[in-house]
Tab-separated table of C-alpha atoms in Angstrom:
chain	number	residue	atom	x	y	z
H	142	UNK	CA	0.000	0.000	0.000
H	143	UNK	CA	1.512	3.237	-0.768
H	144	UNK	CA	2.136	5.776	1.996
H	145	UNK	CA	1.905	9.523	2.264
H	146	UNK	CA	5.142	11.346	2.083
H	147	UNK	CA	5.179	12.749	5.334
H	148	UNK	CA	3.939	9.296	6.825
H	149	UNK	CA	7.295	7.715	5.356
H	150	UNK	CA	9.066	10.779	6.541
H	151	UNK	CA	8.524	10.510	10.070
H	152	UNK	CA	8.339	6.746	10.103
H	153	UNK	CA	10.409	5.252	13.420
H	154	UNK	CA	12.328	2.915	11.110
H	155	UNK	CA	15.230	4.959	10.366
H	156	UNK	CA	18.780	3.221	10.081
H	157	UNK	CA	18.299	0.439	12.956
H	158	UNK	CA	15.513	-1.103	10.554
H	159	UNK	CA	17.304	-4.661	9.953
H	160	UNK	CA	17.844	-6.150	6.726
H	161	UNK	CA	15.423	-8.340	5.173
H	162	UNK	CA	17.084	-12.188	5.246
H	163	UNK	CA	13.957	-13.378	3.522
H	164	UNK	CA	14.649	-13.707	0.465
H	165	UNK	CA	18.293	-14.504	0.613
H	166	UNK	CA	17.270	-17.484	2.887
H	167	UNK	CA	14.620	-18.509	0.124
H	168	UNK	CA	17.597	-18.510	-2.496
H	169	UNK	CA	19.873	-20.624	-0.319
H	170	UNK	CA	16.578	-23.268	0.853
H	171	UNK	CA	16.702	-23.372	-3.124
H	172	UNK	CA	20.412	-23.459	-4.138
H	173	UNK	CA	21.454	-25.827	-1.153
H	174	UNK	CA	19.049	-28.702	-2.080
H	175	UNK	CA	20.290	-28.443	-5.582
H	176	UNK	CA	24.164	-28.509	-5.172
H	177	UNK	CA	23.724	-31.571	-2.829
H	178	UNK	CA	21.932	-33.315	-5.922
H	179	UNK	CA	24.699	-32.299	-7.780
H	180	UNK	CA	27.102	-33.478	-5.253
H	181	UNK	CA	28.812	-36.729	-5.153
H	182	UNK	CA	28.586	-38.855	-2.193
H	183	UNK	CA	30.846	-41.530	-3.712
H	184	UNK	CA	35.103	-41.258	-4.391
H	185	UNK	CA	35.654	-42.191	-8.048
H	186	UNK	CA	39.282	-43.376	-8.031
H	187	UNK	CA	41.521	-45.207	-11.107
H	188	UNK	CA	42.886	-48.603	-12.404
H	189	UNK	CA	45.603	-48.344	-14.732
H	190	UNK	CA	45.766	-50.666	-17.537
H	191	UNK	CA	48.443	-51.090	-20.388
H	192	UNK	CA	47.004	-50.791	-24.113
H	193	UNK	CA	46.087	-54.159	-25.013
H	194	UNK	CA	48.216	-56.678	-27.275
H	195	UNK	CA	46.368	-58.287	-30.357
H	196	UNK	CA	46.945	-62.084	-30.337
H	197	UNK	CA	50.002	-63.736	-28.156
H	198	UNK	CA	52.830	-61.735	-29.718
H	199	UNK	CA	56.616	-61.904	-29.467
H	200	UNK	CA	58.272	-60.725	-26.316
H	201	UNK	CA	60.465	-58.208	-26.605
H	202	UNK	CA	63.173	-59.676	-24.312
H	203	UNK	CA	66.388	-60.872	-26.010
H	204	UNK	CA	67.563	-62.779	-22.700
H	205	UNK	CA	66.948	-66.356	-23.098
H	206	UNK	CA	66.968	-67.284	-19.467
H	207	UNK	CA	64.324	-64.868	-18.105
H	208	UNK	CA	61.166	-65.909	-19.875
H	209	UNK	CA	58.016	-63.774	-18.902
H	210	UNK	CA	55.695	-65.791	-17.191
H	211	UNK	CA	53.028	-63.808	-19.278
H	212	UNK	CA	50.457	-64.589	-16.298
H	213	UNK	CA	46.838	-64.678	-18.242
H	214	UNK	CA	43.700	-64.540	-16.400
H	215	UNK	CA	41.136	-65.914	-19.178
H	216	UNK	CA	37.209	-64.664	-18.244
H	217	UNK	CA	34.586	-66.846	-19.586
H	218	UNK	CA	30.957	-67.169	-19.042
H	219	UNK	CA	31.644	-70.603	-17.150
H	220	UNK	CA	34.377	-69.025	-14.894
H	221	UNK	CA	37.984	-68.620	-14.453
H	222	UNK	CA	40.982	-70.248	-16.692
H	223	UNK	CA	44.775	-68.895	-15.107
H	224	UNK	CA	47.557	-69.533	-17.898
H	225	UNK	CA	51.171	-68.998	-17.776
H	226	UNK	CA	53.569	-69.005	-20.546
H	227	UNK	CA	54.811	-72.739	-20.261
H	228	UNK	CA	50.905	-73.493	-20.040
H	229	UNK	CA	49.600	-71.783	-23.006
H	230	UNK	CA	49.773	-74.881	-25.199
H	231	UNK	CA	47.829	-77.591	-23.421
H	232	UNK	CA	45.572	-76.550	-20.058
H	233	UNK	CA	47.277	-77.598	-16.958
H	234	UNK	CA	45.704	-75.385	-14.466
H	235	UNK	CA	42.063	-76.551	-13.225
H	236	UNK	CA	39.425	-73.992	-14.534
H	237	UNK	CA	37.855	-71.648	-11.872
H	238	UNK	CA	34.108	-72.240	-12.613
H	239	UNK	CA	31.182	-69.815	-11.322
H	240	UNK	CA	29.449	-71.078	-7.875
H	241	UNK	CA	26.740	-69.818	-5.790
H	242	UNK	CA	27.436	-67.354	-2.846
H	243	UNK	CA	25.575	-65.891	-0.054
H	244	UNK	CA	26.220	-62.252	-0.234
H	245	UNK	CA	25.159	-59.971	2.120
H	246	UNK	CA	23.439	-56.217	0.149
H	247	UNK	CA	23.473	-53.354	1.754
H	248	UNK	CA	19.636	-51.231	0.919
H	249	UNK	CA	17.793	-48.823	1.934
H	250	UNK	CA	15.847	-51.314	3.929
H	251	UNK	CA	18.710	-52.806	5.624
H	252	UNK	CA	21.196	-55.450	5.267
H	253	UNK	CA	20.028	-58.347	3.557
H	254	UNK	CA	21.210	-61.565	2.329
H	255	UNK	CA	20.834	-63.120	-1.106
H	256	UNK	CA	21.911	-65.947	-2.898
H	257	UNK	CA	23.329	-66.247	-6.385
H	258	UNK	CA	25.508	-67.362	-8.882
H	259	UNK	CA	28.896	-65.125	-9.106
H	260	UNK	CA	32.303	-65.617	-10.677
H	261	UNK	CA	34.629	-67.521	-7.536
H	262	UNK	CA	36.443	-64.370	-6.844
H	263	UNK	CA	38.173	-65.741	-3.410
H	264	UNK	CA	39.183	-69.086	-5.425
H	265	UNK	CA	40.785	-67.137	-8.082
H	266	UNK	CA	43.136	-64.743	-5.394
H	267	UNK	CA	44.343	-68.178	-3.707
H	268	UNK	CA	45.663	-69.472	-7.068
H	269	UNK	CA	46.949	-65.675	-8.326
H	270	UNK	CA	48.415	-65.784	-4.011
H	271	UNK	CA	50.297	-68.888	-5.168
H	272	UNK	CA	51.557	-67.819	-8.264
H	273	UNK	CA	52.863	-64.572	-6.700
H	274	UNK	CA	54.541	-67.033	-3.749
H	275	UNK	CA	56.376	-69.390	-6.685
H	276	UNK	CA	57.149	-66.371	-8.878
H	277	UNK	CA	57.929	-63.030	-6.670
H	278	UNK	CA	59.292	-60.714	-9.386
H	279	UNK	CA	56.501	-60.926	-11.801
H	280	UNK	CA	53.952	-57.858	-11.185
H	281	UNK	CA	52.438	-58.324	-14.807
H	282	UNK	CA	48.864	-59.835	-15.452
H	283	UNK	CA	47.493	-60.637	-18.725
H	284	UNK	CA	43.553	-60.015	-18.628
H	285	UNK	CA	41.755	-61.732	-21.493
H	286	UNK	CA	37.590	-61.850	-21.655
H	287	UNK	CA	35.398	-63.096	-24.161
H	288	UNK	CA	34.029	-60.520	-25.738
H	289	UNK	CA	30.552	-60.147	-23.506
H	290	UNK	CA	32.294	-60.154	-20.708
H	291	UNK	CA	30.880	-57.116	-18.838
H	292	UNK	CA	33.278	-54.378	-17.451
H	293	UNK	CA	32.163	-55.310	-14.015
H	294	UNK	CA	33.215	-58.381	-13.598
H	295	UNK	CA	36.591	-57.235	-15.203
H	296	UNK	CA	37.383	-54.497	-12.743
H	297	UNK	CA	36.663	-57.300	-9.572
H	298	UNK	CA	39.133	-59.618	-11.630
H	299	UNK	CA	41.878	-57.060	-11.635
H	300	UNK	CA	40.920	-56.421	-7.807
H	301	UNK	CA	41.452	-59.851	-6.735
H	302	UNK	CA	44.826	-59.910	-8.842
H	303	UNK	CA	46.124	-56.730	-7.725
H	304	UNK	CA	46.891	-56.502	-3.676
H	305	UNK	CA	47.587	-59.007	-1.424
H	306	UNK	CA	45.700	-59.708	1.578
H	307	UNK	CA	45.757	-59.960	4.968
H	308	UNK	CA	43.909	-63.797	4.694
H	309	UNK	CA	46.480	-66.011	3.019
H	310	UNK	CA	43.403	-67.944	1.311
H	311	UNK	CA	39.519	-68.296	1.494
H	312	UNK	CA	37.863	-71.590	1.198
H	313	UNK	CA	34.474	-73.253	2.654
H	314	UNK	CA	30.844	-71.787	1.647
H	315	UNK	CA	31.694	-68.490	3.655
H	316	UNK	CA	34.375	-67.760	1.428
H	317	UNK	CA	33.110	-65.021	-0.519
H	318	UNK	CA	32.076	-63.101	2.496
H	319	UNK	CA	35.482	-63.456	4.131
H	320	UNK	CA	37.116	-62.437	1.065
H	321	UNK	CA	34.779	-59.049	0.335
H	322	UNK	CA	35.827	-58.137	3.994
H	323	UNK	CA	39.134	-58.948	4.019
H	324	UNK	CA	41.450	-56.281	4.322
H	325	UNK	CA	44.773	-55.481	2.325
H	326	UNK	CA	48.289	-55.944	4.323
H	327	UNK	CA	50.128	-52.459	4.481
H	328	UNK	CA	53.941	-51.740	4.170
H	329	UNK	CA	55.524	-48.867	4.567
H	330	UNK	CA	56.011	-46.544	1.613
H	331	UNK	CA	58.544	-44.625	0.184
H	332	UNK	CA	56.338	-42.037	-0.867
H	333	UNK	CA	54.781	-39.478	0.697
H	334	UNK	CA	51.370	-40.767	0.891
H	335	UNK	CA	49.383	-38.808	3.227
H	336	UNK	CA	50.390	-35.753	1.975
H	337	UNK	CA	51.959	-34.116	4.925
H	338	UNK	CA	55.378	-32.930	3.046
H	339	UNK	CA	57.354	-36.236	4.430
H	340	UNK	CA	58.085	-39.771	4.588
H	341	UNK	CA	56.784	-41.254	7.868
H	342	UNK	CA	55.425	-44.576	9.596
H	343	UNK	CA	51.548	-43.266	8.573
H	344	UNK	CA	52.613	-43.031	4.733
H	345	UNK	CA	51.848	-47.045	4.274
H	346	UNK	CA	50.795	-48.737	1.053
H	347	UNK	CA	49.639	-52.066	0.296
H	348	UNK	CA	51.457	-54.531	-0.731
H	349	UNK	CA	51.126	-55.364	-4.507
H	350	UNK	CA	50.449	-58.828	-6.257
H	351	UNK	CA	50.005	-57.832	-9.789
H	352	UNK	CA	49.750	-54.521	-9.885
H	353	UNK	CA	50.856	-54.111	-13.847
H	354	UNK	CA	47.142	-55.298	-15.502
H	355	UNK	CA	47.527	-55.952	-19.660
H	356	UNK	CA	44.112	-56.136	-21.611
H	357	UNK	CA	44.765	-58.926	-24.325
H	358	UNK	CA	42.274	-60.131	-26.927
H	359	UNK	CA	42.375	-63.266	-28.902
H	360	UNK	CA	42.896	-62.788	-32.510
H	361	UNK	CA	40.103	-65.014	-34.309
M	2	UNK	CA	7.233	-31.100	33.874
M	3	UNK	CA	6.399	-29.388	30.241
M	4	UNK	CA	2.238	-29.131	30.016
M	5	UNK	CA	1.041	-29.464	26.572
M	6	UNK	CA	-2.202	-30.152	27.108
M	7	UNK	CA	-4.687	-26.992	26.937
M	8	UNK	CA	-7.165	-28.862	29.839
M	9	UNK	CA	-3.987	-28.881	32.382
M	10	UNK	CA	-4.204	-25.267	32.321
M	11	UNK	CA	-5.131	-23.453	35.007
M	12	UNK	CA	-7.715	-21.592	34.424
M	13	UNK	CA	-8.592	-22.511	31.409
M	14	UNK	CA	-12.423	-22.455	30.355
M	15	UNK	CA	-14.006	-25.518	30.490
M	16	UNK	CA	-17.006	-24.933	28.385
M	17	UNK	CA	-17.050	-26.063	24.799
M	18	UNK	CA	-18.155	-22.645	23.390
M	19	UNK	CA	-15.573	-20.972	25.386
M	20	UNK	CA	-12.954	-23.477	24.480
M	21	UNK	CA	-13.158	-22.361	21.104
M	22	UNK	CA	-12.843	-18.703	21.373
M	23	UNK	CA	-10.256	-19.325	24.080
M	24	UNK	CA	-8.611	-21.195	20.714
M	25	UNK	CA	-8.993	-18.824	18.029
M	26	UNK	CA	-7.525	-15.838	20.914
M	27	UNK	CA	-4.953	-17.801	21.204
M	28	UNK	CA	-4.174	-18.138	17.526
M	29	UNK	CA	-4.466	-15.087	16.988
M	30	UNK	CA	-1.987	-14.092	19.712
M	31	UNK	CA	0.875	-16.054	17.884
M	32	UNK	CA	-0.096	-14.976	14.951
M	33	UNK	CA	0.109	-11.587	15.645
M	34	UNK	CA	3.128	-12.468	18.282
M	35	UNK	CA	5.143	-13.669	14.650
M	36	UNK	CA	4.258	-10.579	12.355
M	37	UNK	CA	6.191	-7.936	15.124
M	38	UNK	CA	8.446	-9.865	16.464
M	39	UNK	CA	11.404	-10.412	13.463
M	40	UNK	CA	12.757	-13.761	13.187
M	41	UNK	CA	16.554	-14.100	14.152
M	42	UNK	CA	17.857	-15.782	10.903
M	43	UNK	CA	21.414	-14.507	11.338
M	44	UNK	CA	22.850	-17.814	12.345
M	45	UNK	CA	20.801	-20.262	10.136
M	46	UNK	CA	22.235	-17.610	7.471
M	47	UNK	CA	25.563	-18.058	8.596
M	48	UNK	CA	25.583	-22.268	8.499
M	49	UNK	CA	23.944	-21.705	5.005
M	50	UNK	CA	26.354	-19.234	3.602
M	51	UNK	CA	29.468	-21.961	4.916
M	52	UNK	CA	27.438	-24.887	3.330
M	53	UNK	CA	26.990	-23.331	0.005
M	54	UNK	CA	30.902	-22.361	-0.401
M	55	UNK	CA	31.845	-25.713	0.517
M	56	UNK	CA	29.162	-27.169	-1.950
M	57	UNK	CA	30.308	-24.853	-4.602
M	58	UNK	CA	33.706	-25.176	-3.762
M	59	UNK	CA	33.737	-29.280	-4.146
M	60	UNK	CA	31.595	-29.377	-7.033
M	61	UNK	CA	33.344	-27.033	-9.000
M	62	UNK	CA	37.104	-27.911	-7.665
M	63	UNK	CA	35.849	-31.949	-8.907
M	64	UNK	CA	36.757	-32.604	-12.679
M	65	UNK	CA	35.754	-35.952	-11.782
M	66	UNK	CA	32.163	-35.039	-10.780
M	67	UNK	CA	30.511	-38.120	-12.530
M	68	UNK	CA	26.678	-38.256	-11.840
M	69	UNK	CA	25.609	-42.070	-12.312
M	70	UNK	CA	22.285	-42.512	-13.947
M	71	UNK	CA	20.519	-45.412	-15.706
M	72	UNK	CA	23.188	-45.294	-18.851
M	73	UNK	CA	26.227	-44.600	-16.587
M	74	UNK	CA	26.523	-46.840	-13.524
M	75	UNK	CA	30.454	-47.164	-12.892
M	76	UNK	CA	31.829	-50.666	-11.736
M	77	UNK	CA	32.900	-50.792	-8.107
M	78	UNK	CA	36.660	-51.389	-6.866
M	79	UNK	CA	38.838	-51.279	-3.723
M	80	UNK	CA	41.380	-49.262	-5.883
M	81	UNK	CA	42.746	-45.936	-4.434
M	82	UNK	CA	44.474	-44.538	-7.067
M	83	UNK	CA	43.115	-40.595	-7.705
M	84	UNK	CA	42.405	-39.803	-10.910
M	85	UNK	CA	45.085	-37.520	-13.300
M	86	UNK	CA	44.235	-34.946	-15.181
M	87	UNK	CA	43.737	-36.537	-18.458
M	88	UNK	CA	41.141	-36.708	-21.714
M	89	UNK	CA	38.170	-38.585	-20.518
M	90	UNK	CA	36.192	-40.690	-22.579
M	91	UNK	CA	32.564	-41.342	-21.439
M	92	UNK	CA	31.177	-44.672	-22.300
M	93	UNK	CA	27.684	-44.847	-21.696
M	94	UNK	CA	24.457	-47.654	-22.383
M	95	UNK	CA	24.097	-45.220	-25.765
M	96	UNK	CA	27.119	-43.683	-26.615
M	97	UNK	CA	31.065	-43.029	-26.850
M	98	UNK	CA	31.597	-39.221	-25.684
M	99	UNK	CA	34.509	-37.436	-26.032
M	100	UNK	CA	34.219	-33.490	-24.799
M	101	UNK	CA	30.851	-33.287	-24.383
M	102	UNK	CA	30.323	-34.282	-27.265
M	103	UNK	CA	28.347	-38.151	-28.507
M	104	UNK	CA	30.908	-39.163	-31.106
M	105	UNK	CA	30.144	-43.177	-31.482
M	106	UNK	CA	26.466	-44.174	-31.031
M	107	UNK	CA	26.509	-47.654	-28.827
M	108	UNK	CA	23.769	-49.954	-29.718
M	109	UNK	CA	22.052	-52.432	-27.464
M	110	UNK	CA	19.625	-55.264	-28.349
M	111	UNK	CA	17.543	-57.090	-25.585
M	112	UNK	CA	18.077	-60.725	-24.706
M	113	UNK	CA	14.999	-61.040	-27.256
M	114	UNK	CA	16.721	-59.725	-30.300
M	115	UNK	CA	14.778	-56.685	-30.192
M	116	UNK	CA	16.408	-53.168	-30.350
M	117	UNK	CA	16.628	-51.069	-26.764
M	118	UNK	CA	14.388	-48.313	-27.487
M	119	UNK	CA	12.572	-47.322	-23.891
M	120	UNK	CA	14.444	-46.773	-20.445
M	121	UNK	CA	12.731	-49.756	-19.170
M	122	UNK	CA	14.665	-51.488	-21.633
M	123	UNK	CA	18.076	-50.445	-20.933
M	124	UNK	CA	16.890	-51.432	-17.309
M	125	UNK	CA	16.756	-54.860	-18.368
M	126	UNK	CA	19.714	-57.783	-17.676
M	127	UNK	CA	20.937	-59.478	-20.809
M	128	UNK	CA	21.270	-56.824	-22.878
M	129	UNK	CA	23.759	-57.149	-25.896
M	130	UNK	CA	25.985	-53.341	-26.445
M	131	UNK	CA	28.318	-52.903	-29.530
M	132	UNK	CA	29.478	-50.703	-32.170
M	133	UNK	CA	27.881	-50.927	-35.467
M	134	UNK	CA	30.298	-51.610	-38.499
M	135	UNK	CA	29.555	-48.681	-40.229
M	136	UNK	CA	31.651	-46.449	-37.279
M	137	UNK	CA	34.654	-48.859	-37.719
M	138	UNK	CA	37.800	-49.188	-39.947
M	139	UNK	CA	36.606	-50.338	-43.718
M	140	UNK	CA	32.689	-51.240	-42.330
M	141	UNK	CA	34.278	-54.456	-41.461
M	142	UNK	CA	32.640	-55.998	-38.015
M	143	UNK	CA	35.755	-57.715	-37.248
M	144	UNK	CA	37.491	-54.424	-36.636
M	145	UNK	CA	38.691	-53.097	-33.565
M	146	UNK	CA	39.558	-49.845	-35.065
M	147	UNK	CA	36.634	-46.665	-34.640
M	148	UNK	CA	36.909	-44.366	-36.683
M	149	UNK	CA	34.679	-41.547	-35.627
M	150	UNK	CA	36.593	-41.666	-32.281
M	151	UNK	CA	40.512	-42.147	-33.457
M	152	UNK	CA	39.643	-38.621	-35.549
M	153	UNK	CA	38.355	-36.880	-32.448
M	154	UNK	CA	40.799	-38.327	-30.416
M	155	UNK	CA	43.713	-37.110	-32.293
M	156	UNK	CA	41.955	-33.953	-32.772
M	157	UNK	CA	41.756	-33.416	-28.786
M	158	UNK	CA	45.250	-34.687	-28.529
M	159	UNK	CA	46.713	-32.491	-31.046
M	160	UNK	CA	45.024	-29.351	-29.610
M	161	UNK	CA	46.693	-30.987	-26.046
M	162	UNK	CA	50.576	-31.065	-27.152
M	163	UNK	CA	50.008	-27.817	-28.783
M	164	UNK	CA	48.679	-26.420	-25.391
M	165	UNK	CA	51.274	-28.859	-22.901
M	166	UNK	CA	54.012	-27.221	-25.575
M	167	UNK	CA	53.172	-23.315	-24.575
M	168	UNK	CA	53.235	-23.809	-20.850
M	169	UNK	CA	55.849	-26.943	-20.353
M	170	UNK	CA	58.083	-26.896	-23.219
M	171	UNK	CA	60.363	-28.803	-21.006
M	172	UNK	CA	58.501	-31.615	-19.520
M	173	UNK	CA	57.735	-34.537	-21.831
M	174	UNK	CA	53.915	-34.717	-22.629
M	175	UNK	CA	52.031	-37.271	-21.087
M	176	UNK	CA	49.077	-38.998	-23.006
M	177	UNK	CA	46.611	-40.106	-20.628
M	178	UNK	CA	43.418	-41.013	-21.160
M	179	UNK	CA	40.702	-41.798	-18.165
M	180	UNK	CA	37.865	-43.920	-19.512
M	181	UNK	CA	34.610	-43.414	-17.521
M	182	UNK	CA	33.078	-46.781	-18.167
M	183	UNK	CA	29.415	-48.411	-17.395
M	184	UNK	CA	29.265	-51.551	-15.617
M	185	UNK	CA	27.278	-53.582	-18.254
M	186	UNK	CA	29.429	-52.315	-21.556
M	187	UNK	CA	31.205	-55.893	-22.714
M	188	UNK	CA	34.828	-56.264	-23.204
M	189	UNK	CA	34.672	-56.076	-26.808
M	190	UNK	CA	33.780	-52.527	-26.495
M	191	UNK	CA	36.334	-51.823	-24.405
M	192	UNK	CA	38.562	-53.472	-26.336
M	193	UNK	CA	37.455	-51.346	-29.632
M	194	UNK	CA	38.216	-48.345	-27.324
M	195	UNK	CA	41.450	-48.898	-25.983
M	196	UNK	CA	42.740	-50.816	-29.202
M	197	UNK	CA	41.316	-47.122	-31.302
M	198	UNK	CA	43.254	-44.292	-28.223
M	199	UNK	CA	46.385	-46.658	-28.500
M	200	UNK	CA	46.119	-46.055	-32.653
M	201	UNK	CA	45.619	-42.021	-31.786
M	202	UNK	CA	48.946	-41.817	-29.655
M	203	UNK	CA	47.801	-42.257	-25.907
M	204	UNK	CA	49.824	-44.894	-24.303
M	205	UNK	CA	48.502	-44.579	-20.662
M	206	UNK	CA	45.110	-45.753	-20.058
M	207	UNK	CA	43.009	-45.462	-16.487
M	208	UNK	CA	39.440	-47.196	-15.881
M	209	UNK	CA	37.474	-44.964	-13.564
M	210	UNK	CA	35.594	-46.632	-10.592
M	211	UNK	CA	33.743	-45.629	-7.687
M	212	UNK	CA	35.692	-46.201	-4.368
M	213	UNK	CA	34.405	-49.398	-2.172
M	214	UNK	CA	35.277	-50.705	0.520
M	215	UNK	CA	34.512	-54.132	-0.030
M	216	UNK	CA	35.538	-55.978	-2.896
């Protein structure tokens, strides 16, 4: 409602009126909800993979006596199939087939328990543990799918083959639980890991398996 | 003890007639009670005016800010490796993109041999994704070489020296490549991918995931 000019004039509000928050406060009730949709409550982190190598190849190494054990995880709808370079002409190593786990979901609703079929993800870390064990200079791992072999299950097959772990194997029906909660063993680094500006005892790693990962695909 | 409870009152009208008018006074007290008195917003203000910085701040300061939806659900890993700063290439249920840009359509089929056209079908488990021929080298299916994408990825790499060239002339340049892949694309894809940055010059590949505790 407009006022008369001499009703404004000699109005009490003066200077020690406060400001009007109002609308600012509307803005940020708006603006707040929509960053946190925005926001991500989830740390996207890296695997690093070497380009991938079309058929077997040559190695490149001239030295006779130091063969590459060219380590090959093969992925198949059945399961798991570990190579190594003396191996790659007849199968020797028992295949890893799929079996059926009880895994424990986390929901909305609560924890709950389901059972289903899933690659053997614990069986294939206590043969890639005992490969490391007989062969402790080799970091490299050969990662071959067939070629519907979702990313998924590729990025848990370069988990299992990548750290080692602070269970030195995982067997019995529970074994997929044990190995989703196992826990990686720690060294110290030689890096600066924690970002405080020097080496200390908190700047710890864990200790790598295979940490080198090579995609490879089967020439038809 | 806290009374809540009108009747506990003392006195307070017991009549049902006077009950109500005792009511609507009473309203209209706090009503009128909120229009003088001013609300004292200065401190919500305050925790509102930290929260959106730090909001603004995170999302902004984030390169990696990857919003999942129904054509982009990253794989999960115990990795902790933070990502570089690098060319990302987005590979979603529909498409290859490269800056913002779709540069390779993906195509799915359902486990019926029908053609993904509605959400609900992209929902579904069993789909089949791949690259049509006509995107790779010579239209030939048994390629692993896309075209579309090797162009725009030399492009971006190009443009990348050039830039790495004016402010580092000394350092070596690094080609990196992040690829921001959903959970359900098949190796073969991924294969066609990697195989086609590896033909454009980038040497160093990275997989993004989302951080998990469990594996």
């Amino acid at each position: 409602m407009a006022r008369k000019p001499s009703s404004a004039s000699h109005s009490d509000s003066g200077g020690n009126e406060e400001l009007n928050l109002s609308p600012i406060m509307a803005l940020l009730v708006i603006l707040i909800p929509m960053l946190l949709a925005m926001f991500n409550f989830f740390e996207v982190k890296v695997q690093a993979v070497a380009a991938p190598k079309l058929g077997t190849g040559k190695t490149s190494k001239t030295d006779p006596d130091k063969k590459p054990l060219n380590l090959t995880v093969l992925i198949s709808k059945q399961g798991f199939l570990i190579k190594q370079q003396d191996e790659l002409t007849d199968a020797q190593e028992k295949p890893i087939p799929k079996d059926t786990f009880e895994i424990e979901v986390v929901e909305a609703t609560g924890v709950t328990t389901k059972t289903a079929e899933d690659y053997d993800y614990p069986s294939l870390y206590n043969r890639l543990r005992a490969k490391k064990q007989r062969y402790p200079e080799e970091t490299t791992i050969n990662i071959a799918a067939e070629m519907d072999i979702p990313w998924h299950v590729i990025a848990r097959t370069i988990d299992a083959a990548r750290i080692e772990l602070q269970d030195p194997s995982f067997e019995g029906r529970e074994r997929m639980k044990k190995y989703m909660a196992s826990e990686p063993v720690m060294k110290q680094s030689k890096k600066d890991i924690d970002g405080d500006g020097a080496v200390t005892d908190s700047d710890v790693e864990p200790v790598a398996m295979f940490p080198r990962v090579v995609f490879v695909v089967a020439e038809d | 003890m806290a009374h809540t409870g009108r009747h506990e009152r003392p006195g307070h009208p017991e009549q049902p007639g006077e009950e109500i008018t005792f009511q609507k006074k009473e309203r209209a007290a706090i009503r009128g009670q909120e229009i003088n008195d001013s609300l004292n917003i200065n401190s919500i203000m305050d925790i509102m005016t930290i929260l959106l910085v730090f909001l603004l701040v995170s999302i902004t300061s984030d390169p990696w800010n990857v919003k999942p939806n129904q054509y982009l659900q990253l794989a999960t890993s115990t990795v902790d490796r933070p990502p570089e700063d690098s060319l990302a290439i987005l590979v979603t249920k529909r498409a290859i993109v490269v800056d913002n840009q779709d540069t390779v359509p993906i195509e799915c089929m359902t486990a019926g041999g029908r053609q993904c056209r509605s959400d609900d079908d992209y929902r579904k488990d069993g789909n089949r994704y791949f690259i049509d021929k006509t995107y790779k080298e010579d239209g030939a299916e048994s390629s692993f070489l896309i075209v579309n994408l090797l162009k725009k990825l030399t492009d971006k790499l190009d443009y990348a020296k050039e830039v790495h060239a004016g402010a580092n002339p000394n350092e070596p340049f690094k080609a990196i490549t992040t690829i921001i892949c959903d959970r359900d694309i098949p190796y073969r894809v991924i294969a066609e991918i990697v195989h086609t940055a590896g033909n454009a010059g980038i040497d160093q590949l990275r997989f993004a995931v989302m951080r998990n505790s469990r594996r």
